[in-house]
């Protein structure tokens, strides 16, 4: 019968460590290539706007700073599909392992562009 | 004979999603059942027409969170068929691996939920613990534990390395041992036997006439599986068995899923051993040529169909999706008919329902209280909408 089998399984589990972790005291390291918070390396950005065009969640807006348009990411809309990184011709967008993105304000969930200092002073 | 109406849903503890079933009762026994769908219609088909082909991959992936890989796979396959596009062989194998991982996690999820509905909560907890293992493998391969974003137009989004392959194989080996234990539990446990054997009978003839799909029809002894009948991705090159059981009851449908997990483990191991070298994706054009294509895959719940019409350009003109639950819902009503009220939740869950995936829009004339069908052309003319 199956029932005694499950009892022996349950008894064995008593001796084992719990399967769950004591979050937030214990944290699991996400694997390599985990799709967490985005990192923008704007020194490579060519202001083409392909990331904003292909974003399925309309989470990227191109904002004008110093006469050029730069990507601004709203993480509260983002679905972390990384199509932006795939569309980017210059590999500006890379992933990080940061996944604890909950907050009390939506304004904390915006990655504003910080364009590199431009030669010639910009606008 | 006078019957009593018992209304289950749209909000009901036995249903995990809102849907309504009106049961006509004669005492404890269900004489008839009338399903009513449409509570969680989300308008994804229309939304897909307003987005580009690239954006649609991620929208359509979200039709169902559980079988997201099947949805994105059938979509990219249909668009590739529309364009007459061949993907690299390595991409086909990787799609197969992730599709099967998705199937394992979906089946384990359902078997756990069924354990809970039986009142066998221990089974639910243990099955879901072992399901986490599959989620970890999916996370290491695709970068996320559930929504994979792995299938893209022209191939797959990322490659797997040797460490991921060995991790996946280790996990599959462990899972095979665990599944042998669970198979014994499902085959012999008195709780499972009393709640599911001889309950929710679906005869092969009614399964065929009601167009049931997936594990539901295979549980009625009919050997049909798209992976074998109409191979896609790399299934044509991978050996596996189509599982059928012929007791026609809920138990048969659960056992089909238990055995399919073994087959999926075999497919994953074979695909990882025979992974061809080469590129993982080819450049897919943004604009798709004019035409019409139908694609189908064997999702964990059954046959999933996509129909896409293109008029050229970067957006589909029409996107249509038929999910397996829509095909199985009449079969579920047939199972419930003639049974007892207490068996309704188990019979319903034996089709692995995913109501929000299958919901369709119903047009109701509020003043007359009538439902009617209309062509989208007429609606657009009436309400002045334009594409």
Short mmCIF file of C-alpha atoms in Angstrom, two decimals:
data_model
loop_
_atom_site.label_atom_id
_atom_site.label_comp_id
_atom_site.label_asym_id
_atom_site.label_seq_id
_atom_site.Cartn_x
_atom_site.Cartn_y
_atom_site.Cartn_z
CA UNK A 1 0.00 0.00 0.00
CA UNK A 2 1.11 3.54 -0.60
CA UNK A 3 0.27 5.08 2.73
CA UNK A 4 3.03 3.38 4.78
CA UNK A 5 5.43 4.41 2.04
CA UNK A 6 4.55 8.03 2.50
CA UNK A 7 4.90 7.70 6.27
CA UNK A 8 8.47 6.44 5.87
CA UNK A 9 9.11 9.34 3.46
CA UNK A 10 7.80 11.80 6.04
CA UNK A 11 9.87 10.22 8.82
CA UNK A 12 13.00 10.48 6.71
CA UNK A 13 12.23 14.15 6.11
CA UNK A 14 12.24 14.78 9.88
CA UNK A 15 15.95 14.04 10.01
CA UNK A 16 16.70 16.19 6.99
CA UNK A 17 17.27 19.93 6.82
CA UNK A 18 14.22 21.92 5.75
CA UNK A 19 14.02 22.46 2.01
CA UNK A 20 13.11 26.11 2.46
CA UNK A 21 15.53 28.92 3.30
CA UNK A 22 15.21 31.40 6.15
CA UNK A 23 14.83 34.43 3.89
CA UNK A 24 15.91 37.25 4.40
CA UNK A 25 18.66 35.84 6.66
CA UNK A 26 19.61 33.28 4.05
CA UNK A 27 19.64 34.24 0.40
CA UNK A 28 20.08 32.12 -2.69
CA UNK A 29 22.60 33.26 -5.23
CA UNK A 30 20.87 33.47 -8.63
CA UNK A 31 22.56 31.49 -11.41
CA UNK A 32 24.88 32.98 -14.01
CA UNK A 33 22.93 34.92 -16.63
CA UNK A 34 19.97 35.63 -14.32
CA UNK A 35 17.71 38.35 -15.70
CA UNK A 36 17.71 40.88 -12.86
CA UNK A 37 17.98 44.66 -12.76
CA UNK A 38 19.41 46.13 -15.94
CA UNK A 39 22.78 47.86 -16.16
CA UNK A 40 23.18 50.55 -18.84
CA UNK A 41 26.60 51.41 -20.19
CA UNK A 42 25.63 54.63 -21.94
CA UNK A 43 29.16 55.40 -23.12
CA UNK A 44 28.47 52.86 -25.89
CA UNK A 45 24.93 54.12 -26.66
CA UNK A 46 24.35 55.49 -30.15
CA UNK A 47 20.87 56.90 -29.32
CA UNK A 48 19.14 54.76 -31.95
CA UNK A 49 16.02 54.01 -29.87
CA UNK A 50 15.70 50.35 -30.95
CA UNK A 51 15.38 49.26 -27.32
CA UNK A 52 12.38 51.54 -26.83
CA UNK A 53 10.85 50.45 -30.12
CA UNK A 54 11.04 46.70 -29.36
CA UNK A 55 10.09 46.82 -25.68
CA UNK A 56 6.90 44.72 -25.34
CA UNK A 57 5.94 46.45 -22.08
CA UNK A 58 6.57 50.03 -23.30
CA UNK A 59 8.93 50.41 -20.34
CA UNK A 60 11.67 52.36 -22.11
CA UNK A 61 11.23 56.00 -23.00
CA UNK A 62 13.79 57.97 -24.98
CA UNK A 63 14.35 61.23 -23.10
CA UNK A 64 16.26 64.16 -24.45
CA UNK A 65 19.38 65.22 -22.56
CA UNK A 66 21.92 67.52 -24.15
CA UNK A 67 20.34 67.38 -27.60
CA UNK A 68 20.35 63.58 -27.83
CA UNK A 69 17.80 60.94 -26.83
CA UNK A 70 18.76 58.46 -24.11
CA UNK A 71 16.88 55.41 -22.80
CA UNK A 72 15.00 55.82 -19.51
CA UNK A 73 13.74 52.55 -18.04
CA UNK A 74 10.63 52.24 -15.89
CA UNK A 75 11.20 49.02 -13.97
CA UNK A 76 7.63 48.96 -12.67
CA UNK A 77 6.50 48.29 -16.24
CA UNK A 78 9.46 46.14 -17.22
CA UNK A 79 8.83 42.40 -17.67
CA UNK A 80 12.56 41.54 -17.69
CA UNK A 81 12.46 39.78 -21.06
CA UNK A 82 15.73 41.44 -22.13
CA UNK A 83 14.52 42.02 -25.67
CA UNK A 84 16.09 45.49 -25.32
CA UNK A 85 19.48 43.89 -24.76
CA UNK A 86 18.92 41.60 -27.76
CA UNK A 87 17.85 44.50 -29.99
CA UNK A 88 20.70 46.79 -28.95
CA UNK A 89 23.33 46.90 -31.71
CA UNK A 90 26.06 48.06 -29.29
CA UNK A 91 25.43 45.81 -26.25
CA UNK A 92 24.70 48.75 -23.98
CA UNK A 93 22.31 46.80 -21.75
CA UNK A 94 23.53 43.95 -19.58
CA UNK A 95 21.90 42.00 -16.75
CA UNK A 96 22.75 41.94 -13.07
CA UNK A 97 21.77 39.47 -10.38
CA UNK A 98 19.88 42.07 -8.37
CA UNK A 99 16.34 40.77 -7.91
CA UNK A 100 15.05 42.41 -4.72
CA UNK A 101 13.36 45.32 -6.45
CA UNK A 102 10.32 45.83 -4.22
CA UNK A 103 9.94 49.35 -2.89
CA UNK A 104 7.46 51.82 -1.51
CA UNK A 105 7.72 54.35 -4.28
CA UNK A 106 7.47 54.02 -8.02
CA UNK A 107 10.05 56.76 -8.48
CA UNK A 108 12.70 54.43 -7.05
CA UNK A 109 11.96 52.03 -9.89
CA UNK A 110 13.19 54.30 -12.65
CA UNK A 111 16.64 53.98 -14.18
CA UNK A 112 17.31 57.52 -15.42
CA UNK A 113 19.93 57.95 -18.08
CA UNK A 114 23.22 59.48 -17.03
CA UNK A 115 24.88 60.21 -20.36
CA UNK A 116 28.64 60.34 -20.42
CA UNK A 117 30.21 63.82 -20.46
CA UNK A 118 30.03 64.94 -24.05
CA UNK A 119 32.81 66.60 -25.93
CA UNK A 120 31.92 70.01 -27.24
CA UNK A 121 29.56 70.74 -24.37
CA UNK A 122 26.42 69.27 -25.94
CA UNK A 123 23.45 71.58 -26.18
CA UNK B 1 -37.91 14.72 -12.71
CA UNK B 2 -37.29 17.91 -10.78
CA UNK B 3 -33.70 18.98 -10.42
CA UNK B 4 -31.96 21.45 -8.15
CA UNK B 5 -29.51 23.98 -9.52
CA UNK B 6 -26.13 24.25 -7.85
CA UNK B 7 -23.95 27.06 -9.07
CA UNK B 8 -20.20 26.61 -8.87
CA UNK B 9 -18.26 29.74 -9.57
CA UNK B 10 -17.27 32.24 -10.81
CA UNK B 11 -15.72 32.49 -7.34
CA UNK B 12 -15.45 29.11 -5.68
CA UNK B 13 -12.86 27.45 -3.43
CA UNK B 14 -12.58 24.44 -5.72
CA UNK B 15 -11.73 26.54 -8.76
CA UNK B 16 -8.44 28.35 -8.99
CA UNK B 17 -9.73 30.69 -11.65
CA UNK B 18 -13.11 32.31 -12.15
CA UNK B 19 -15.48 30.29 -14.30
CA UNK B 20 -19.10 29.29 -13.79
CA UNK B 21 -20.68 25.84 -13.95
CA UNK B 22 -24.38 25.38 -13.30
CA UNK B 23 -24.98 21.83 -12.06
CA UNK B 24 -28.45 20.28 -12.31
CA UNK B 25 -28.71 17.92 -9.36
CA UNK B 26 -30.84 14.96 -8.50
CA UNK B 27 -29.90 14.54 -4.85
CA UNK B 28 -26.16 13.90 -4.73
CA UNK B 29 -25.91 13.13 -8.43
CA UNK B 30 -25.19 15.56 -11.24
CA UNK B 31 -27.70 15.16 -14.05
CA UNK B 32 -26.45 17.93 -16.29
CA UNK B 33 -23.91 20.73 -16.29
CA UNK B 34 -23.88 24.00 -18.18
CA UNK B 35 -20.51 25.76 -18.45
CA UNK B 36 -20.32 29.51 -18.81
CA UNK B 37 -16.98 30.96 -19.88
CA UNK B 38 -15.77 34.51 -20.40
CA UNK B 39 -15.04 35.91 -16.94
CA UNK B 40 -11.34 36.54 -17.47
CA UNK B 41 -11.19 37.53 -21.11
CA UNK B 42 -8.10 39.70 -21.54
CA UNK B 43 -8.20 40.76 -25.18
CA UNK B 44 -4.73 39.41 -25.96
CA UNK B 45 -5.63 38.53 -29.56
CA UNK B 46 -6.52 42.14 -30.27
CA UNK B 47 -3.50 43.43 -28.34
CA UNK B 48 -1.27 41.20 -30.46
CA UNK B 49 -2.53 42.94 -33.60
CA UNK B 50 -1.39 46.29 -32.24
CA UNK B 51 2.18 45.21 -31.46
CA UNK B 52 5.04 44.20 -33.68
CA UNK B 53 6.00 40.56 -34.24
CA UNK B 54 8.95 40.94 -31.87
CA UNK B 55 6.84 42.41 -29.05
CA UNK B 56 4.17 39.76 -29.57
CA UNK B 57 6.55 36.96 -28.55
CA UNK B 58 6.51 38.27 -24.98
CA UNK B 59 2.82 39.18 -24.98
CA UNK B 60 1.77 35.73 -26.20
CA UNK B 61 4.14 34.05 -23.79
CA UNK B 62 1.97 35.57 -21.06
CA UNK B 63 -1.29 34.00 -22.26
CA UNK B 64 -0.44 31.23 -19.81
CA UNK B 65 2.19 31.53 -17.11
CA UNK B 66 2.42 27.78 -16.59
CA UNK B 67 2.83 26.66 -20.20
CA UNK B 68 4.52 29.88 -21.38
CA UNK B 69 7.13 28.01 -23.43
CA UNK B 70 4.42 26.25 -25.47
CA UNK B 71 2.71 29.53 -26.25
CA UNK B 72 5.86 31.31 -27.37
CA UNK B 73 7.00 28.19 -29.26
CA UNK B 74 3.81 27.85 -31.28
CA UNK B 75 3.84 31.57 -32.03
CA UNK B 76 7.43 31.70 -33.26
CA UNK B 77 6.92 28.49 -35.26
CA UNK B 78 3.85 29.96 -36.95
CA UNK B 79 5.60 33.21 -37.83
CA UNK B 80 8.61 31.28 -39.11
CA UNK B 81 6.30 29.12 -41.24
CA UNK B 82 4.73 32.29 -42.59
CA UNK B 83 8.13 33.52 -43.64
CA UNK B 84 9.37 30.09 -44.81
CA UNK B 85 12.24 30.33 -42.34
CA UNK B 86 14.47 27.47 -41.14
CA UNK B 87 15.99 27.70 -37.66
CA UNK B 88 19.45 26.28 -36.88
CA UNK B 89 19.38 22.66 -35.61
CA UNK B 90 20.90 23.60 -32.24
CA UNK B 91 18.05 26.04 -31.66
CA UNK B 92 15.52 23.29 -32.45
CA UNK B 93 17.10 21.01 -29.85
CA UNK B 94 17.26 23.75 -27.21
CA UNK B 95 13.60 24.62 -27.84
CA UNK B 96 12.74 20.97 -27.31
CA UNK B 97 14.66 20.82 -24.02
CA UNK B 98 12.98 23.89 -22.55
CA UNK B 99 9.56 22.81 -23.88
CA UNK B 100 9.92 19.47 -22.09
CA UNK B 101 11.15 21.11 -18.86
CA UNK B 102 8.03 23.23 -19.08
CA UNK B 103 5.89 20.11 -19.51
CA UNK B 104 7.45 18.43 -16.47
CA UNK B 105 6.85 21.45 -14.26
CA UNK B 106 3.28 21.82 -15.52
CA UNK B 107 2.46 18.15 -14.89
CA UNK B 108 4.03 18.20 -11.42
CA UNK B 109 2.10 21.36 -10.64
CA UNK B 110 -1.20 19.74 -11.62
CA UNK B 111 -0.47 16.47 -9.79
CA UNK B 112 0.30 18.51 -6.67
CA UNK B 113 -2.92 20.51 -7.00
CA UNK B 114 -4.83 17.26 -7.43
CA UNK B 115 -3.22 15.92 -4.26
CA UNK B 116 -4.55 18.97 -2.47
CA UNK B 117 -8.05 18.46 -3.92
CA UNK B 118 -7.96 14.81 -2.81
CA UNK B 119 -7.28 16.06 0.69
CA UNK B 120 -3.77 14.55 0.45
CA UNK B 121 -1.81 17.69 1.29
CA UNK B 122 1.43 15.81 1.99
CA UNK B 123 1.56 14.69 -1.64
CA UNK B 124 1.01 18.29 -2.75
CA UNK B 125 3.89 19.59 -0.61
CA UNK B 126 6.36 16.91 -1.68
CA UNK B 127 5.50 17.14 -5.37
CA UNK B 128 5.93 20.89 -5.35
CA UNK B 129 9.22 20.57 -3.52
CA UNK B 130 10.56 18.36 -6.30
CA UNK B 131 9.07 20.68 -8.89
CA UNK B 132 11.40 23.41 -7.56
CA UNK B 133 14.28 21.35 -8.91
CA UNK B 134 12.91 21.70 -12.44
CA UNK B 135 12.39 25.41 -11.89
CA UNK B 136 16.06 25.72 -10.89
CA UNK B 137 17.13 24.04 -14.13
CA UNK B 138 14.84 26.35 -16.12
CA UNK B 139 16.33 29.32 -14.26
CA UNK B 140 19.90 28.32 -15.03
CA UNK B 141 19.11 27.72 -18.73
CA UNK B 142 16.78 30.63 -19.48
CA UNK B 143 17.57 33.20 -16.78
CA UNK B 144 14.19 33.10 -15.06
CA UNK B 145 12.40 30.38 -13.16
CA UNK B 146 8.98 30.70 -14.75
CA UNK B 147 8.53 33.07 -17.69
CA UNK B 148 11.40 31.88 -19.80
CA UNK B 149 11.61 34.42 -22.70
CA UNK B 150 13.67 31.68 -24.37
CA UNK B 151 12.04 31.23 -27.78
CA UNK B 152 12.62 34.17 -30.10
CA UNK B 153 11.97 34.64 -33.79
CA UNK B 154 14.75 32.86 -35.65
CA UNK B 155 15.99 30.62 -32.83
CA UNK B 156 16.49 30.83 -29.08
CA UNK B 157 17.64 33.70 -26.87
CA UNK B 158 20.67 32.11 -25.23
CA UNK B 159 23.00 29.14 -25.42
CA UNK B 160 23.69 26.48 -22.81
CA UNK B 161 27.15 25.66 -21.55
CA UNK B 162 28.64 22.37 -20.29
CA UNK B 163 27.99 23.25 -16.63
CA UNK B 164 24.29 23.86 -17.30
CA UNK B 165 24.03 20.60 -19.22
CA UNK B 166 25.58 18.59 -16.40
CA UNK B 167 23.37 20.37 -13.85
CA UNK B 168 20.26 19.59 -15.89
CA UNK B 169 21.26 15.95 -16.29
CA UNK B 170 21.91 15.58 -12.56
CA UNK B 171 18.52 17.08 -11.79
CA UNK B 172 16.78 14.79 -14.29
CA UNK B 173 18.46 11.71 -12.81
CA UNK B 174 17.30 12.68 -9.32
CA UNK B 175 13.79 13.51 -10.57
CA UNK B 176 13.49 10.10 -12.24
CA UNK B 177 14.07 8.42 -8.88
CA UNK B 178 11.51 10.67 -7.21
CA UNK B 179 8.95 10.07 -9.96
CA UNK B 180 9.24 6.29 -9.48
CA UNK B 181 8.17 6.87 -5.89
CA UNK B 182 5.29 9.14 -6.92
CA UNK B 183 4.16 6.66 -9.54
CA UNK B 184 3.87 4.02 -6.83
CA UNK B 185 1.90 6.47 -4.70
CA UNK B 186 -0.50 7.29 -7.54
CA UNK B 187 -0.85 3.62 -8.49
CA UNK B 188 -1.34 2.17 -5.00
CA UNK B 189 -2.36 4.82 -2.50
CA UNK B 190 -5.86 4.25 -1.10
CA UNK B 191 -6.70 7.98 -1.04
CA UNK B 192 -5.85 8.40 -4.71
CA UNK B 193 -7.68 5.20 -5.59
CA UNK B 194 -10.89 6.10 -3.75
CA UNK B 195 -11.04 9.62 -5.14
CA UNK B 196 -10.09 9.02 -8.77
CA UNK B 197 -10.59 5.40 -9.90
CA UNK B 198 -13.87 4.97 -11.73
CA UNK B 199 -14.63 8.68 -11.27
CA UNK B 200 -15.16 11.11 -14.14
CA UNK B 201 -15.58 8.55 -16.90
CA UNK B 202 -14.92 9.81 -20.44
CA UNK B 203 -15.54 7.06 -22.99
CA UNK B 204 -13.25 6.98 -26.05
CA UNK B 205 -16.23 7.60 -28.35
CA UNK B 206 -17.28 10.73 -26.44
CA UNK B 207 -13.66 11.89 -26.14
CA UNK B 208 -13.45 11.78 -29.92
CA UNK B 209 -16.82 13.37 -30.59
CA UNK B 210 -16.13 16.17 -28.08
CA UNK B 211 -12.70 16.79 -29.64
CA UNK B 212 -10.76 16.35 -26.40
CA UNK B 213 -7.01 16.89 -26.63
CA UNK B 214 -3.83 16.04 -24.79
CA UNK B 215 -3.69 13.87 -21.65
CA UNK B 216 -7.51 13.88 -21.52
CA UNK B 217 -7.91 11.96 -24.78
CA UNK B 218 -4.84 9.81 -24.07
CA UNK B 219 -6.44 8.85 -20.74
CA UNK B 220 -9.33 7.45 -22.78
CA UNK B 221 -6.98 5.14 -24.64
CA UNK B 222 -6.67 7.10 -27.89
CA UNK B 223 -3.09 7.38 -29.07
CA UNK B 224 -2.66 10.91 -30.32
CA UNK B 225 0.24 13.22 -29.59
CA UNK B 226 1.36 16.01 -31.90
CA UNK B 227 4.99 15.44 -30.99
CA UNK B 228 4.71 12.02 -32.66
CA UNK B 229 1.96 12.69 -35.22
CA UNK B 230 3.24 15.98 -36.61
CA UNK B 231 6.80 16.44 -35.26
CA UNK B 232 8.08 19.98 -34.78
CA UNK B 233 11.33 21.39 -33.33
CA UNK B 234 13.58 18.34 -32.83
CA UNK B 235 10.91 15.76 -31.96
CA UNK B 236 11.30 13.98 -35.31
CA UNK B 237 14.81 12.89 -34.30
CA UNK B 238 14.17 11.97 -30.67
CA UNK B 239 12.71 8.59 -29.65
CA UNK B 240 9.88 8.57 -27.12
CA UNK B 241 6.64 6.76 -26.40
CA UNK B 242 3.10 8.12 -26.53
CA UNK B 243 1.48 7.23 -23.22
CA UNK B 244 -2.10 6.00 -23.14
CA UNK B 245 -4.25 4.49 -20.40
CA UNK B 246 -7.57 2.85 -21.13
CA UNK B 247 -9.51 3.02 -17.87
CA UNK B 248 -11.14 6.29 -19.07
CA UNK B 249 -11.34 7.77 -15.55
CA UNK B 250 -9.62 10.64 -13.72
CA UNK B 251 -6.98 8.21 -12.48
CA UNK B 252 -6.01 7.35 -16.07
CA UNK B 253 -5.55 11.03 -16.88
CA UNK B 254 -3.30 11.52 -13.85
CA UNK B 255 -1.28 8.41 -14.67
CA UNK B 256 -0.80 9.62 -18.26
CA UNK B 257 0.81 12.74 -16.81
CA UNK B 258 2.98 10.77 -14.36
CA UNK B 259 4.27 8.59 -17.20
CA UNK B 260 4.73 11.56 -19.52
CA UNK B 261 7.15 13.04 -16.99
CA UNK B 262 9.35 9.93 -17.44
CA UNK B 263 9.16 10.36 -21.22
CA UNK B 264 10.04 14.05 -20.91
CA UNK B 265 13.06 13.23 -18.76
CA UNK B 266 14.17 10.78 -21.46
CA UNK B 267 13.67 13.38 -24.20
CA UNK B 268 15.67 16.01 -22.29
CA UNK B 269 18.55 13.60 -21.65
CA UNK B 270 18.61 12.46 -25.28
CA UNK B 271 18.47 16.03 -26.59
CA UNK B 272 21.26 17.21 -24.29
CA UNK B 273 23.43 14.22 -25.29
CA UNK B 274 22.86 14.80 -29.01
CA UNK B 275 22.95 18.61 -29.00
CA UNK B 276 24.26 19.67 -32.43
CA UNK B 277 26.90 22.38 -32.70
CA UNK B 278 26.35 25.60 -34.53
CA UNK B 279 24.57 28.92 -34.12
CA UNK B 280 21.55 29.28 -31.83
CA UNK B 281 19.70 31.87 -33.85
CA UNK B 282 19.53 33.26 -37.33
CA UNK B 283 18.62 36.79 -38.24
CA UNK B 284 14.88 37.09 -38.63
CA UNK B 285 13.44 39.98 -40.65
CA UNK B 286 11.32 42.58 -38.88
CA UNK B 287 8.74 42.62 -41.65
CA UNK B 288 6.98 39.36 -42.40
CA UNK B 289 5.73 38.60 -45.87
CA UNK B 290 2.05 38.46 -46.75
CA UNK B 291 0.26 35.22 -46.11
CA UNK B 292 -1.48 33.00 -43.66
CA UNK B 293 -0.14 30.21 -41.44
CA UNK B 294 -1.42 27.77 -38.84
CA UNK B 295 0.94 26.31 -36.27
CA UNK B 296 0.32 23.76 -33.54
CA UNK B 297 2.28 22.19 -30.71
CA UNK B 298 1.54 19.66 -28.01
CA UNK B 299 1.35 21.86 -24.92
CA UNK B 300 1.27 20.16 -21.49
CA UNK B 301 -2.53 20.38 -21.59
CA UNK B 302 -2.97 19.29 -25.21
CA UNK B 303 -3.00 20.63 -28.71
CA UNK B 304 -2.37 24.37 -28.90
CA UNK B 305 -3.15 26.12 -32.21
CA UNK B 306 -2.13 29.52 -33.52
CA UNK B 307 -3.43 31.10 -36.69
CA UNK B 308 -1.74 34.22 -38.00
CA UNK B 309 -2.70 36.31 -41.01
CA UNK B 310 -0.12 38.74 -42.30
CA UNK B 311 -0.72 41.54 -44.78
CA UNK B 312 2.97 42.32 -44.92
CA UNK B 313 4.52 44.79 -42.51
CA UNK B 314 5.78 44.39 -38.98
CA UNK B 315 2.46 43.67 -37.24
CA UNK B 316 0.15 40.67 -37.65
CA UNK B 317 -3.19 41.48 -39.27
CA UNK B 318 -4.95 38.79 -37.26
CA UNK B 319 -3.73 36.57 -34.46
CA UNK B 320 -5.86 33.70 -33.25
CA UNK B 321 -5.07 31.25 -30.48
CA UNK B 322 -6.98 28.09 -29.53
CA UNK B 323 -5.80 26.81 -26.16
CA UNK B 324 -6.28 23.18 -25.06
CA UNK B 325 -8.66 24.02 -22.21
CA UNK B 326 -11.21 25.39 -24.67
CA UNK B 327 -11.13 22.03 -26.47
CA UNK B 328 -11.40 20.06 -23.22
CA UNK B 329 -14.09 22.00 -21.40
CA UNK B 330 -16.97 20.05 -22.98
CA UNK B 331 -15.18 16.81 -22.15
CA UNK B 332 -14.95 17.99 -18.53
CA UNK B 333 -18.73 18.54 -18.51
CA UNK B 334 -19.18 15.01 -19.84
CA UNK B 335 -17.02 13.67 -16.98
CA UNK B 336 -19.01 15.56 -14.37
CA UNK B 337 -22.35 14.32 -15.73
CA UNK B 338 -23.56 11.27 -13.85
CA UNK B 339 -21.07 11.68 -11.01
CA UNK B 340 -21.48 12.98 -7.48
CA UNK B 341 -21.06 16.59 -6.36
CA UNK B 342 -18.01 15.72 -4.28
CA UNK B 343 -16.21 14.43 -7.38
CA UNK B 344 -16.72 17.62 -9.39
CA UNK B 345 -13.45 19.35 -8.33
CA UNK B 346 -11.30 16.29 -9.07
CA UNK B 347 -12.99 15.63 -12.43
CA UNK B 348 -12.61 19.27 -13.41
CA UNK B 349 -8.97 19.40 -12.41
CA UNK B 350 -8.24 16.19 -14.32
CA UNK B 351 -8.37 18.21 -17.55
CA UNK B 352 -5.80 20.59 -16.00
CA UNK B 353 -8.02 23.64 -16.60
CA UNK B 354 -6.47 26.98 -17.41
CA UNK B 355 -9.53 29.18 -17.70
CA UNK B 356 -7.99 32.54 -18.33
CA UNK B 357 -6.12 31.08 -21.32
CA UNK B 358 -9.28 29.86 -22.99
CA UNK B 359 -11.69 32.66 -22.23
CA UNK B 360 -13.54 34.14 -25.15
CA UNK B 361 -15.46 37.33 -25.50
CA UNK B 362 -19.23 37.04 -25.32
CA UNK B 363 -21.40 39.85 -26.57
CA UNK B 364 -24.49 40.32 -24.46
CA UNK B 365 -27.37 42.60 -25.22
CA UNK B 366 -28.06 43.86 -21.69
CA UNK B 367 -31.54 45.20 -22.45
CA UNK B 368 -32.73 41.83 -23.80
CA UNK B 369 -30.37 39.60 -21.80
CA UNK B 370 -29.36 37.76 -24.97
CA UNK B 371 -25.97 36.53 -26.12
CA UNK B 372 -25.10 36.77 -29.75
CA UNK B 373 -22.16 36.28 -32.07
CA UNK B 374 -20.92 38.96 -34.39
CA UNK B 375 -18.19 39.27 -36.95
CA UNK B 376 -15.36 41.60 -36.04
CA UNK B 377 -16.05 43.49 -39.29
CA UNK B 378 -19.60 44.30 -38.16
CA UNK B 379 -18.42 45.38 -34.72
CA UNK B 380 -15.84 47.69 -36.22
CA UNK B 381 -18.44 49.19 -38.53
CA UNK B 382 -20.85 49.65 -35.63
CA UNK B 383 -18.40 51.14 -33.15
CA UNK B 384 -16.22 52.96 -35.63
CA UNK B 385 -13.02 51.15 -34.66
CA UNK B 386 -10.28 50.90 -37.21
CA UNK B 387 -7.13 48.86 -37.45
#
